[in-house]
Amino acid sequence: MIPGLKAMIDEGTSRGVEDVLIGMAHRGRLNVLCNVVRKPIEVIFREFMGTAQSDDDAGAGDWSSSGDVKYHLGTSYDRAYPDGRRVQVELLPNPSHLEAVNPLVIGKARARMDMKGDPNGDTVLPVIIHGDAAFAGQGVVYETMQMVNLEAYKTGGTIHVICNNQVGFTCLPEQGRSTMYSSDLGKAFGCPIFHVNADDPEAVVRVFEAAVAWRHEFKTDVIIDLIGYRKYGHNEIDEPTFTQPVMYETIKKHATPLTVYSNKLLGEGSFNQAEIDEVLGSVEGVFQEAFVASETYETPADNWKQ
């Protein structure tokens, strides 16, 4: 998903997008915060160690005492391109209940359009990342999508990304919906639906770019059904082999997307093992350096832009 989101933002800015507003629930959120919205890794480490408190939030207003979790936080980032393009990427705070963030993304996108004098959504791109069971099962998804062409609410189309883990908490697809695909709700609105294998990052990038191109040209919602799997349980105490023993026996034997793609690159001769190891080592080094630096890192002032 991360390469796809980055490609989506790049493709959008090449078509005039200046604001990308993202909403999502918890799964994969730290990855998006770090690698897409560029929240400093040092800050994330400090938040998890409980040392991120600033003078501004001491006492009763301290978010760390609110009972919420760190990966529900939002942030924004201004990205500059060498050719002068700029884009503001925002991940909205998550209101805890999965799809409840949907109308917030659409509402903020429409407000941003109105402020910019952009009636068609040419410069504002809303993106919502869903779970498969939540997309099919929660009414707020339909309630928000059915506003796509209403004069007072339309945004020029939203890109919906379904992170399809083929399981909802402990529920199999056939136990949680009556349709073949979790994305079938999109058929009610005639929007295009792309199904793509999450094990193929190059195909994922192509699909995310195509979704932006469609949305920019035809101003409709677009759905990407990103079909993958959940490696571990729903949370720290869930053991998935209790409820999906056959599926998780297969998952346990299945190579990770990193291994699958590395083997592909090695097989076609694009990279050798030493080059791949160098890339992996550099990434690990970035995280290790950030972890050490987090002990003395000065948390910057809040740069959240409304």
PDB file of C-alpha atoms in Angstrom:
ATOM      1  CA  MET A   1       0.000   0.000   0.000  1.00  0.00           C
ATOM      2  CA  ILE A   2       2.798   2.445   0.874  1.00  0.00           C
ATOM      3  CA  PRO A   3       4.422   2.452  -2.620  1.00  0.00           C
ATOM      4  CA  GLY A   4       0.924   2.889  -4.068  1.00  0.00           C
ATOM      5  CA  LEU A   5       0.096   5.865  -1.846  1.00  0.00           C
ATOM      6  CA  LYS A   6       3.390   7.547  -2.690  1.00  0.00           C
ATOM      7  CA  ALA A   7       2.780   6.981  -6.414  1.00  0.00           C
ATOM      8  CA  MET A   8      -0.781   8.285  -6.010  1.00  0.00           C
ATOM      9  CA  ILE A   9       0.448  11.522  -4.446  1.00  0.00           C
ATOM     10  CA  ASP A  10       3.095  11.976  -7.143  1.00  0.00           C
ATOM     11  CA  GLU A  11       0.561  11.324  -9.902  1.00  0.00           C
ATOM     12  CA  GLY A  12      -1.920  13.688  -8.290  1.00  0.00           C
ATOM     13  CA  THR A  13       0.556  16.552  -8.006  1.00  0.00           C
ATOM     14  CA  SER A  14       1.490  16.106 -11.667  1.00  0.00           C
ATOM     15  CA  ARG A  15      -2.202  16.780 -12.410  1.00  0.00           C
ATOM     16  CA  GLY A  16      -2.476  19.864 -10.207  1.00  0.00           C
ATOM     17  CA  VAL A  17      -3.355  18.403  -6.791  1.00  0.00           C
ATOM     18  CA  GLU A  18      -2.120  20.611  -3.944  1.00  0.00           C
ATOM     19  CA  ASP A  19      -3.834  18.956  -0.955  1.00  0.00           C
ATOM     20  CA  VAL A  20      -4.160  15.250  -0.182  1.00  0.00           C
ATOM     21  CA  LEU A  21      -6.455  14.408   2.750  1.00  0.00           C
ATOM     22  CA  ILE A  22      -6.192  10.831   4.050  1.00  0.00           C
ATOM     23  CA  GLY A  23      -8.445   8.996   6.494  1.00  0.00           C
ATOM     24  CA  MET A  24      -7.889   5.483   7.839  1.00  0.00           C
ATOM     25  CA  ALA A  25      -8.384   3.299  10.896  1.00  0.00           C
ATOM     26  CA  HIS A  26      -5.540   1.764  12.916  1.00  0.00           C
ATOM     27  CA  ARG A  27      -4.086  -1.148  10.933  1.00  0.00           C
ATOM     28  CA  GLY A  28      -1.034   0.081   9.013  1.00  0.00           C
ATOM     29  CA  ARG A  29      -1.445   3.603  10.344  1.00  0.00           C
ATOM     30  CA  LEU A  30       2.053   3.921  11.827  1.00  0.00           C
ATOM     31  CA  ASN A  31       3.478   2.930   8.455  1.00  0.00           C
ATOM     32  CA  VAL A  32       1.463   5.669   6.728  1.00  0.00           C
ATOM     33  CA  LEU A  33       2.362   8.247   9.380  1.00  0.00           C
ATOM     34  CA  CYS A  34       6.054   7.492   9.014  1.00  0.00           C
ATOM     35  CA  ASN A  35       6.562   6.717   5.325  1.00  0.00           C
ATOM     36  CA  VAL A  36       3.845   8.749   3.605  1.00  0.00           C
ATOM     37  CA  VAL A  37       3.049  11.717   5.849  1.00  0.00           C
ATOM     38  CA  ARG A  38       6.662  11.856   7.103  1.00  0.00           C
ATOM     39  CA  LYS A  39       5.989  12.182  10.799  1.00  0.00           C
ATOM     40  CA  PRO A  40       9.465  12.124  12.403  1.00  0.00           C
ATOM     41  CA  ILE A  41      10.320   8.588  13.486  1.00  0.00           C
ATOM     42  CA  GLU A  42      11.926  10.004  16.624  1.00  0.00           C
ATOM     43  CA  VAL A  43       8.579  11.467  17.679  1.00  0.00           C
ATOM     44  CA  ILE A  44       6.828   8.115  17.171  1.00  0.00           C
ATOM     45  CA  PHE A  45       9.426   6.358  19.328  1.00  0.00           C
ATOM     46  CA  ARG A  46       9.096   9.019  22.041  1.00  0.00           C
ATOM     47  CA  GLU A  47       5.311   8.676  22.043  1.00  0.00           C
ATOM     48  CA  PHE A  48       5.536   4.930  22.580  1.00  0.00           C
ATOM     49  CA  MET A  49       8.110   5.384  25.343  1.00  0.00           C
ATOM     50  CA  GLY A  50       5.885   7.984  26.998  1.00  0.00           C
ATOM     51  CA  THR A  51       8.495  10.752  26.734  1.00  0.00           C
ATOM     52  CA  ALA A  52       6.864  12.924  24.062  1.00  0.00           C
ATOM     53  CA  GLN A  53       5.078  15.260  26.479  1.00  0.00           C
ATOM     54  CA  SER A  54       5.649  18.941  25.771  1.00  0.00           C
ATOM     55  CA  ASP A  55       5.050  21.995  27.938  1.00  0.00           C
ATOM     56  CA  ASP A  56       1.898  22.718  25.955  1.00  0.00           C
ATOM     57  CA  ASP A  57       0.062  19.521  26.885  1.00  0.00           C
ATOM     58  CA  ALA A  58       1.146  19.086  30.492  1.00  0.00           C
ATOM     59  CA  GLY A  59      -1.527  18.467  33.069  1.00  0.00           C
ATOM     60  CA  ALA A  60      -5.204  17.920  32.299  1.00  0.00           C
ATOM     61  CA  GLY A  61      -4.747  18.501  28.575  1.00  0.00           C
ATOM     62  CA  ASP A  62      -2.025  15.904  28.156  1.00  0.00           C
ATOM     63  CA  TRP A  63      -3.058  13.619  25.254  1.00  0.00           C
ATOM     64  CA  SER A  64      -1.026  10.788  26.771  1.00  0.00           C
ATOM     65  CA  SER A  65      -3.514  10.641  29.652  1.00  0.00           C
ATOM     66  CA  SER A  66      -6.566  10.605  27.432  1.00  0.00           C
ATOM     67  CA  GLY A  67      -6.773   6.838  27.106  1.00  0.00           C
ATOM     68  CA  ASP A  68      -6.316   7.031  23.336  1.00  0.00           C
ATOM     69  CA  VAL A  69      -3.523   5.252  21.475  1.00  0.00           C
ATOM     70  CA  LYS A  70      -0.609   6.834  19.641  1.00  0.00           C
ATOM     71  CA  TYR A  71      -1.529   5.562  16.202  1.00  0.00           C
ATOM     72  CA  HIS A  72      -4.876   7.420  16.297  1.00  0.00           C
ATOM     73  CA  LEU A  73      -3.024  10.745  16.101  1.00  0.00           C
ATOM     74  CA  GLY A  74      -2.956  12.761  12.896  1.00  0.00           C
ATOM     75  CA  THR A  75      -0.368  15.030  11.330  1.00  0.00           C
ATOM     76  CA  SER A  76       0.360  17.026   8.175  1.00  0.00           C
ATOM     77  CA  TYR A  77       3.387  17.479   5.963  1.00  0.00           C
ATOM     78  CA  ASP A  78       4.313  19.900   3.190  1.00  0.00           C
ATOM     79  CA  ARG A  79       6.174  18.092   0.445  1.00  0.00           C
ATOM     80  CA  ALA A  80       8.249  19.973  -2.122  1.00  0.00           C
ATOM     81  CA  TYR A  81       9.333  18.583  -5.504  1.00  0.00           C
ATOM     82  CA  PRO A  82      12.511  19.554  -7.382  1.00  0.00           C
ATOM     83  CA  ASP A  83      10.430  21.124 -10.172  1.00  0.00           C
ATOM     84  CA  GLY A  84       8.702  23.509  -7.756  1.00  0.00           C
ATOM     85  CA  ARG A  85       5.493  21.566  -7.132  1.00  0.00           C
ATOM     86  CA  ARG A  86       4.269  21.488  -3.541  1.00  0.00           C
ATOM     87  CA  VAL A  87       1.622  19.339  -1.876  1.00  0.00           C
ATOM     88  CA  GLN A  88       0.253  19.271   1.654  1.00  0.00           C
ATOM     89  CA  VAL A  89      -0.410  15.706   2.814  1.00  0.00           C
ATOM     90  CA  GLU A  90      -2.635  15.258   5.883  1.00  0.00           C
ATOM     91  CA  LEU A  91      -3.659  12.180   7.837  1.00  0.00           C
ATOM     92  CA  LEU A  92      -6.734  13.037   9.873  1.00  0.00           C
ATOM     93  CA  PRO A  93      -6.937  11.875  13.506  1.00  0.00           C
ATOM     94  CA  ASN A  94      -8.847   8.624  13.765  1.00  0.00           C
ATOM     95  CA  PRO A  95     -12.052   8.864  15.865  1.00  0.00           C
ATOM     96  CA  SER A  96     -11.534   5.257  16.991  1.00  0.00           C
ATOM     97  CA  HIS A  97     -14.527   3.627  15.334  1.00  0.00           C
ATOM     98  CA  LEU A  98     -13.067   2.448  12.015  1.00  0.00           C
ATOM     99  CA  GLU A  99     -15.141   4.063   9.249  1.00  0.00           C
ATOM    100  CA  ALA A 100     -16.297   7.026  11.351  1.00  0.00           C
ATOM    101  CA  VAL A 101     -13.519   9.110   9.807  1.00  0.00           C
ATOM    102  CA  ASN A 102     -15.077   8.939   6.312  1.00  0.00           C
ATOM    103  CA  PRO A 103     -17.396  11.984   6.486  1.00  0.00           C
ATOM    104  CA  LEU A 104     -14.622  13.949   8.192  1.00  0.00           C
ATOM    105  CA  VAL A 105     -12.311  13.422   5.218  1.00  0.00           C
ATOM    106  CA  ILE A 106     -15.019  14.328   2.714  1.00  0.00           C
ATOM    107  CA  GLY A 107     -16.156  17.332   4.751  1.00  0.00           C
ATOM    108  CA  LYS A 108     -12.652  18.696   5.140  1.00  0.00           C
ATOM    109  CA  ALA A 109     -11.946  18.143   1.440  1.00  0.00           C
ATOM    110  CA  ARG A 110     -15.085  20.059   0.475  1.00  0.00           C
ATOM    111  CA  ALA A 111     -14.246  22.859   2.912  1.00  0.00           C
ATOM    112  CA  ARG A 112     -10.742  23.092   1.478  1.00  0.00           C
ATOM    113  CA  MET A 113     -12.185  23.240  -2.055  1.00  0.00           C
ATOM    114  CA  ASP A 114     -14.547  26.053  -1.074  1.00  0.00           C
ATOM    115  CA  MET A 115     -11.728  28.008   0.563  1.00  0.00           C
ATOM    116  CA  LYS A 116      -9.567  27.650  -2.542  1.00  0.00           C
ATOM    117  CA  GLY A 117     -12.357  28.465  -4.993  1.00  0.00           C
ATOM    118  CA  ASP A 118     -12.030  24.999  -6.550  1.00  0.00           C
ATOM    119  CA  PRO A 119     -15.575  23.802  -7.468  1.00  0.00           C
ATOM    120  CA  ASN A 120     -14.421  20.583  -9.179  1.00  0.00           C
ATOM    121  CA  GLY A 121     -11.841  19.207  -6.735  1.00  0.00           C
ATOM    122  CA  ASP A 122      -8.976  19.646  -9.199  1.00  0.00           C
ATOM    123  CA  THR A 123      -6.531  20.654  -6.456  1.00  0.00           C
ATOM    124  CA  VAL A 124      -7.876  18.588  -3.531  1.00  0.00           C
ATOM    125  CA  LEU A 125      -7.691  14.786  -3.362  1.00  0.00           C
ATOM    126  CA  PRO A 126      -9.537  12.854  -0.598  1.00  0.00           C
ATOM    127  CA  VAL A 127      -8.323   9.304   0.057  1.00  0.00           C
ATOM    128  CA  ILE A 128      -9.933   6.851   2.497  1.00  0.00           C
ATOM    129  CA  ILE A 129      -8.323   3.546   3.507  1.00  0.00           C
ATOM    130  CA  HIS A 130     -10.782   0.877   4.631  1.00  0.00           C
ATOM    131  CA  GLY A 131     -10.783  -2.636   5.996  1.00  0.00           C
ATOM    132  CA  ASP A 132     -12.654  -5.185   3.874  1.00  0.00           C
ATOM    133  CA  ALA A 133     -15.186  -6.231   6.535  1.00  0.00           C
ATOM    134  CA  ALA A 134     -15.750  -2.634   7.666  1.00  0.00           C
ATOM    135  CA  PHE A 135     -16.239  -1.354   4.116  1.00  0.00           C
ATOM    136  CA  ALA A 136     -18.896  -3.973   3.428  1.00  0.00           C
ATOM    137  CA  GLY A 137     -20.525  -3.877   6.860  1.00  0.00           C
ATOM    138  CA  GLN A 138     -20.664  -0.335   8.185  1.00  0.00           C
ATOM    139  CA  GLY A 139     -23.494   1.938   7.087  1.00  0.00           C
ATOM    140  CA  VAL A 140     -21.448   5.128   7.262  1.00  0.00           C
ATOM    141  CA  VAL A 141     -19.562   3.949   4.153  1.00  0.00           C
ATOM    142  CA  TYR A 142     -22.721   3.966   2.010  1.00  0.00           C
ATOM    143  CA  GLU A 143     -24.048   7.108   3.686  1.00  0.00           C
ATOM    144  CA  THR A 144     -20.880   8.972   2.760  1.00  0.00           C
ATOM    145  CA  MET A 145     -20.474   7.523  -0.735  1.00  0.00           C
ATOM    146  CA  GLN A 146     -24.035   8.362  -1.754  1.00  0.00           C
ATOM    147  CA  MET A 147     -23.197  12.073  -1.447  1.00  0.00           C
ATOM    148  CA  VAL A 148     -20.672  11.840  -4.296  1.00  0.00           C
ATOM    149  CA  ASN A 149     -22.783  13.831  -6.773  1.00  0.00           C
ATOM    150  CA  LEU A 150     -24.752  16.090  -4.431  1.00  0.00           C
ATOM    151  CA  GLU A 151     -24.159  19.749  -5.227  1.00  0.00           C
ATOM    152  CA  ALA A 152     -23.496  20.755  -1.626  1.00  0.00           C
ATOM    153  CA  TYR A 153     -21.195  17.847  -0.782  1.00  0.00           C
ATOM    154  CA  LYS A 154     -19.384  16.603  -3.882  1.00  0.00           C
ATOM    155  CA  THR A 155     -15.579  16.647  -3.894  1.00  0.00           C
ATOM    156  CA  GLY A 156     -14.790  15.534  -7.425  1.00  0.00           C
ATOM    157  CA  GLY A 157     -14.504  11.929  -6.293  1.00  0.00           C
ATOM    158  CA  THR A 158     -12.782  10.064  -3.471  1.00  0.00           C
ATOM    159  CA  ILE A 159     -10.278   7.243  -3.881  1.00  0.00           C
ATOM    160  CA  HIS A 160     -11.228   4.353  -1.611  1.00  0.00           C
ATOM    161  CA  VAL A 161      -8.507   1.816  -0.820  1.00  0.00           C
ATOM    162  CA  ILE A 162      -9.735  -1.449   0.718  1.00  0.00           C
ATOM    163  CA  CYS A 163      -6.915  -3.212   2.567  1.00  0.00           C
ATOM    164  CA  ASN A 164      -8.479  -6.600   2.022  1.00  0.00           C
ATOM    165  CA  ASN A 165      -7.171  -9.036   4.649  1.00  0.00           C
ATOM    166  CA  GLN A 166      -9.933 -11.541   3.800  1.00  0.00           C
ATOM    167  CA  VAL A 167     -11.006 -11.665   7.438  1.00  0.00           C
ATOM    168  CA  GLY A 168     -12.943  -9.295   9.695  1.00  0.00           C
ATOM    169  CA  PHE A 169     -11.627  -9.592  13.256  1.00  0.00           C
ATOM    170  CA  THR A 170     -12.355 -13.334  13.485  1.00  0.00           C
ATOM    171  CA  CYS A 171     -15.091 -13.445  10.816  1.00  0.00           C
ATOM    172  CA  LEU A 172     -14.698 -15.094   7.407  1.00  0.00           C
ATOM    173  CA  PRO A 173     -16.024 -13.150   4.378  1.00  0.00           C
ATOM    174  CA  GLU A 174     -18.957 -15.517   3.859  1.00  0.00           C
ATOM    175  CA  GLN A 175     -19.994 -14.925   7.474  1.00  0.00           C
ATOM    176  CA  GLY A 176     -19.938 -11.142   7.181  1.00  0.00           C
ATOM    177  CA  ARG A 177     -21.382 -10.136   3.789  1.00  0.00           C
ATOM    178  CA  SER A 178     -23.768 -11.363   1.101  1.00  0.00           C
ATOM    179  CA  THR A 179     -21.714 -10.286  -1.933  1.00  0.00           C
ATOM    180  CA  MET A 180     -18.799 -11.902  -3.726  1.00  0.00           C
ATOM    181  CA  TYR A 181     -16.444  -8.957  -3.158  1.00  0.00           C
ATOM    182  CA  SER A 182     -16.171  -6.538  -0.258  1.00  0.00           C
ATOM    183  CA  SER A 183     -15.958  -3.749  -2.860  1.00  0.00           C
ATOM    184  CA  ASP A 184     -19.337  -4.549  -4.445  1.00  0.00           C
ATOM    185  CA  LEU A 185     -20.936  -1.515  -2.793  1.00  0.00           C
ATOM    186  CA  GLY A 186     -19.209   0.548  -5.491  1.00  0.00           C
ATOM    187  CA  LYS A 187     -21.464  -1.028  -8.116  1.00  0.00           C
ATOM    188  CA  ALA A 188     -24.363   1.003  -6.721  1.00  0.00           C
ATOM    189  CA  PHE A 189     -22.588   4.157  -7.866  1.00  0.00           C
ATOM    190  CA  GLY A 190     -21.077   2.884 -11.110  1.00  0.00           C
ATOM    191  CA  CYS A 191     -17.544   3.718 -10.018  1.00  0.00           C
ATOM    192  CA  PRO A 192     -14.582   1.691 -11.308  1.00  0.00           C
ATOM    193  CA  ILE A 193     -13.252  -1.062  -9.042  1.00  0.00           C
ATOM    194  CA  PHE A 194      -9.652  -2.263  -9.384  1.00  0.00           C
ATOM    195  CA  HIS A 195      -8.688  -5.592  -7.814  1.00  0.00           C
ATOM    196  CA  VAL A 196      -4.930  -5.944  -7.292  1.00  0.00           C
ATOM    197  CA  ASN A 197      -2.614  -8.440  -5.614  1.00  0.00           C
ATOM    198  CA  ALA A 198      -0.782  -6.853  -2.666  1.00  0.00           C
ATOM    199  CA  ASP A 199       2.160  -9.208  -3.295  1.00  0.00           C
ATOM    200  CA  ASP A 200       2.887  -7.369  -6.559  1.00  0.00           C
ATOM    201  CA  PRO A 201       4.107  -3.846  -5.671  1.00  0.00           C
ATOM    202  CA  GLU A 202       4.591  -2.821  -9.311  1.00  0.00           C
ATOM    203  CA  ALA A 203       0.983  -3.712 -10.118  1.00  0.00           C
ATOM    204  CA  VAL A 204      -0.118  -1.854  -6.968  1.00  0.00           C
ATOM    205  CA  VAL A 205       1.680   1.301  -8.117  1.00  0.00           C
ATOM    206  CA  ARG A 206       0.116   1.085 -11.605  1.00  0.00           C
ATOM    207  CA  VAL A 207      -3.372   0.678 -10.155  1.00  0.00           C
ATOM    208  CA  PHE A 208      -2.994   3.595  -7.727  1.00  0.00           C
ATOM    209  CA  GLU A 209      -1.775   5.820 -10.567  1.00  0.00           C
ATOM    210  CA  ALA A 210      -4.664   4.694 -12.774  1.00  0.00           C
ATOM    211  CA  ALA A 211      -7.131   5.496  -9.988  1.00  0.00           C
ATOM    212  CA  VAL A 212      -5.860   9.074  -9.789  1.00  0.00           C
ATOM    213  CA  ALA A 213      -6.019   9.443 -13.584  1.00  0.00           C
ATOM    214  CA  TRP A 214      -9.643   8.206 -13.639  1.00  0.00           C
ATOM    215  CA  ARG A 215     -10.701  10.391 -10.744  1.00  0.00           C
ATOM    216  CA  HIS A 216      -9.066  13.461 -12.299  1.00  0.00           C
ATOM    217  CA  GLU A 217     -10.704  12.866 -15.689  1.00  0.00           C
ATOM    218  CA  PHE A 218     -14.207  11.701 -14.716  1.00  0.00           C
ATOM    219  CA  LYS A 219     -14.695  13.126 -11.190  1.00  0.00           C
ATOM    220  CA  THR A 220     -16.162   9.973  -9.643  1.00  0.00           C
ATOM    221  CA  ASP A 221     -15.262   7.793  -6.707  1.00  0.00           C
ATOM    222  CA  VAL A 222     -12.766   5.012  -7.415  1.00  0.00           C
ATOM    223  CA  ILE A 223     -12.305   1.803  -5.409  1.00  0.00           C
ATOM    224  CA  ILE A 224      -9.059  -0.152  -5.131  1.00  0.00           C
ATOM    225  CA  ASP A 225      -9.475  -3.654  -3.690  1.00  0.00           C
ATOM    226  CA  LEU A 226      -5.961  -4.386  -2.413  1.00  0.00           C
ATOM    227  CA  ILE A 227      -6.068  -8.129  -1.776  1.00  0.00           C
ATOM    228  CA  GLY A 228      -3.614  -9.403   0.812  1.00  0.00           C
ATOM    229  CA  TYR A 229      -3.701 -11.038   4.219  1.00  0.00           C
ATOM    230  CA  ARG A 230      -3.237 -10.266   7.900  1.00  0.00           C
ATOM    231  CA  LYS A 231       0.030 -11.804   9.049  1.00  0.00           C
ATOM    232  CA  TYR A 232      -0.847 -11.946  12.748  1.00  0.00           C
ATOM    233  CA  GLY A 233      -3.986 -11.691  14.863  1.00  0.00           C
ATOM    234  CA  HIS A 234      -6.356  -8.776  15.202  1.00  0.00           C
ATOM    235  CA  ASN A 235      -4.442  -7.474  18.201  1.00  0.00           C
ATOM    236  CA  GLU A 236      -1.803  -8.467  20.731  1.00  0.00           C
ATOM    237  CA  ILE A 237      -3.991 -11.060  22.449  1.00  0.00           C
ATOM    238  CA  ASP A 238      -5.760 -12.566  19.425  1.00  0.00           C
ATOM    239  CA  GLU A 239      -4.534 -15.956  18.214  1.00  0.00           C
ATOM    240  CA  PRO A 240      -5.869 -16.326  14.629  1.00  0.00           C
ATOM    241  CA  THR A 241      -5.211 -20.064  14.384  1.00  0.00           C
ATOM    242  CA  PHE A 242      -8.090 -20.601  16.840  1.00  0.00           C
ATOM    243  CA  THR A 243     -10.674 -19.191  14.414  1.00  0.00           C
ATOM    244  CA  GLN A 244      -8.996 -19.531  10.967  1.00  0.00           C
ATOM    245  CA  PRO A 245      -6.667 -22.551  11.306  1.00  0.00           C
ATOM    246  CA  VAL A 246      -6.606 -23.451   7.593  1.00  0.00           C
ATOM    247  CA  MET A 247      -6.037 -19.889   6.388  1.00  0.00           C
ATOM    248  CA  TYR A 248      -3.273 -19.232   8.897  1.00  0.00           C
ATOM    249  CA  GLU A 249      -1.513 -22.482   8.152  1.00  0.00           C
ATOM    250  CA  THR A 250      -1.249 -21.195   4.567  1.00  0.00           C
ATOM    251  CA  ILE A 251      -0.204 -17.694   5.677  1.00  0.00           C
ATOM    252  CA  LYS A 252       2.501 -19.120   7.933  1.00  0.00           C
ATOM    253  CA  LYS A 253       4.117 -20.800   4.912  1.00  0.00           C
ATOM    254  CA  HIS A 254       3.663 -17.839   2.565  1.00  0.00           C
ATOM    255  CA  ALA A 255       6.632 -15.582   1.824  1.00  0.00           C
ATOM    256  CA  THR A 256       6.293 -11.907   2.758  1.00  0.00           C
ATOM    257  CA  PRO A 257       5.791  -9.298   0.003  1.00  0.00           C
ATOM    258  CA  LEU A 258       9.395  -8.172   0.559  1.00  0.00           C
ATOM    259  CA  THR A 259      10.705 -11.697  -0.070  1.00  0.00           C
ATOM    260  CA  VAL A 260       8.399 -12.234  -3.057  1.00  0.00           C
ATOM    261  CA  TYR A 261       9.507  -8.976  -4.688  1.00  0.00           C
ATOM    262  CA  SER A 262      13.182  -9.492  -3.847  1.00  0.00           C
ATOM    263  CA  ASN A 263      13.089 -12.915  -5.489  1.00  0.00           C
ATOM    264  CA  LYS A 264      11.433 -11.391  -8.551  1.00  0.00           C
ATOM    265  CA  LEU A 265      14.165  -8.756  -8.865  1.00  0.00           C
ATOM    266  CA  LEU A 266      16.871 -11.364  -8.396  1.00  0.00           C
ATOM    267  CA  GLY A 267      15.257 -13.664 -10.944  1.00  0.00           C
ATOM    268  CA  GLU A 268      15.083 -11.003 -13.642  1.00  0.00           C
ATOM    269  CA  GLY A 269      18.587  -9.728 -12.894  1.00  0.00           C
ATOM    270  CA  SER A 270      17.527  -6.211 -11.897  1.00  0.00           C
ATOM    271  CA  PHE A 271      19.427  -6.457  -8.603  1.00  0.00           C
ATOM    272  CA  ASN A 272      21.899  -8.819  -7.004  1.00  0.00           C
ATOM    273  CA  GLN A 273      21.701 -10.014  -3.408  1.00  0.00           C
ATOM    274  CA  ALA A 274      24.409  -7.608  -2.206  1.00  0.00           C
ATOM    275  CA  GLU A 275      22.472  -4.622  -3.559  1.00  0.00           C
ATOM    276  CA  ILE A 276      19.240  -5.781  -1.913  1.00  0.00           C
ATOM    277  CA  ASP A 277      21.046  -6.352   1.382  1.00  0.00           C
ATOM    278  CA  GLU A 278      22.494  -2.848   1.153  1.00  0.00           C
ATOM    279  CA  VAL A 279      19.022  -1.314   0.759  1.00  0.00           C
ATOM    280  CA  LEU A 280      17.603  -3.348   3.631  1.00  0.00           C
ATOM    281  CA  GLY A 281      20.573  -2.458   5.815  1.00  0.00           C
ATOM    282  CA  SER A 282      20.190   1.252   5.114  1.00  0.00           C
ATOM    283  CA  VAL A 283      16.520   1.152   6.084  1.00  0.00           C
ATOM    284  CA  GLU A 284      17.302  -0.710   9.293  1.00  0.00           C
ATOM    285  CA  GLY A 285      20.021   1.851   9.980  1.00  0.00           C
ATOM    286  CA  VAL A 286      17.563   4.727   9.657  1.00  0.00           C
ATOM    287  CA  PHE A 287      15.291   3.185  12.268  1.00  0.00           C
ATOM    288  CA  GLN A 288      18.163   2.359  14.605  1.00  0.00           C
ATOM    289  CA  GLU A 289      19.575   5.881  14.375  1.00  0.00           C
ATOM    290  CA  ALA A 290      16.139   7.380  14.995  1.00  0.00           C
ATOM    291  CA  PHE A 291      15.621   5.173  18.038  1.00  0.00           C
ATOM    292  CA  VAL A 292      18.901   6.309  19.571  1.00  0.00           C
ATOM    293  CA  ALA A 293      18.261   9.957  18.645  1.00  0.00           C
ATOM    294  CA  SER A 294      14.765   9.835  20.135  1.00  0.00           C
ATOM    295  CA  GLU A 295      16.206   9.965  23.643  1.00  0.00           C
ATOM    296  CA  THR A 296      17.334  13.578  23.151  1.00  0.00           C
ATOM    297  CA  TYR A 297      15.032  14.594  20.290  1.00  0.00           C
ATOM    298  CA  GLU A 298      13.224  17.888  20.791  1.00  0.00           C
ATOM    299  CA  THR A 299       9.609  17.444  19.731  1.00  0.00           C
ATOM    300  CA  PRO A 300       8.787  20.269  17.302  1.00  0.00           C
ATOM    301  CA  ALA A 301       5.830  22.600  17.771  1.00  0.00           C
ATOM    302  CA  ASP A 302       2.554  21.230  16.468  1.00  0.00           C
ATOM    303  CA  ASN A 303       2.366  21.837  12.722  1.00  0.00           C
ATOM    304  CA  TRP A 304      -1.196  20.621  12.293  1.00  0.00           C
ATOM    305  CA  LYS A 305      -2.871  22.803   9.650  1.00  0.00           C
ATOM    306  CA  GLN A 306      -6.619  23.255   9.679  1.00  0.00           C
TER     307      GLN A 306
END
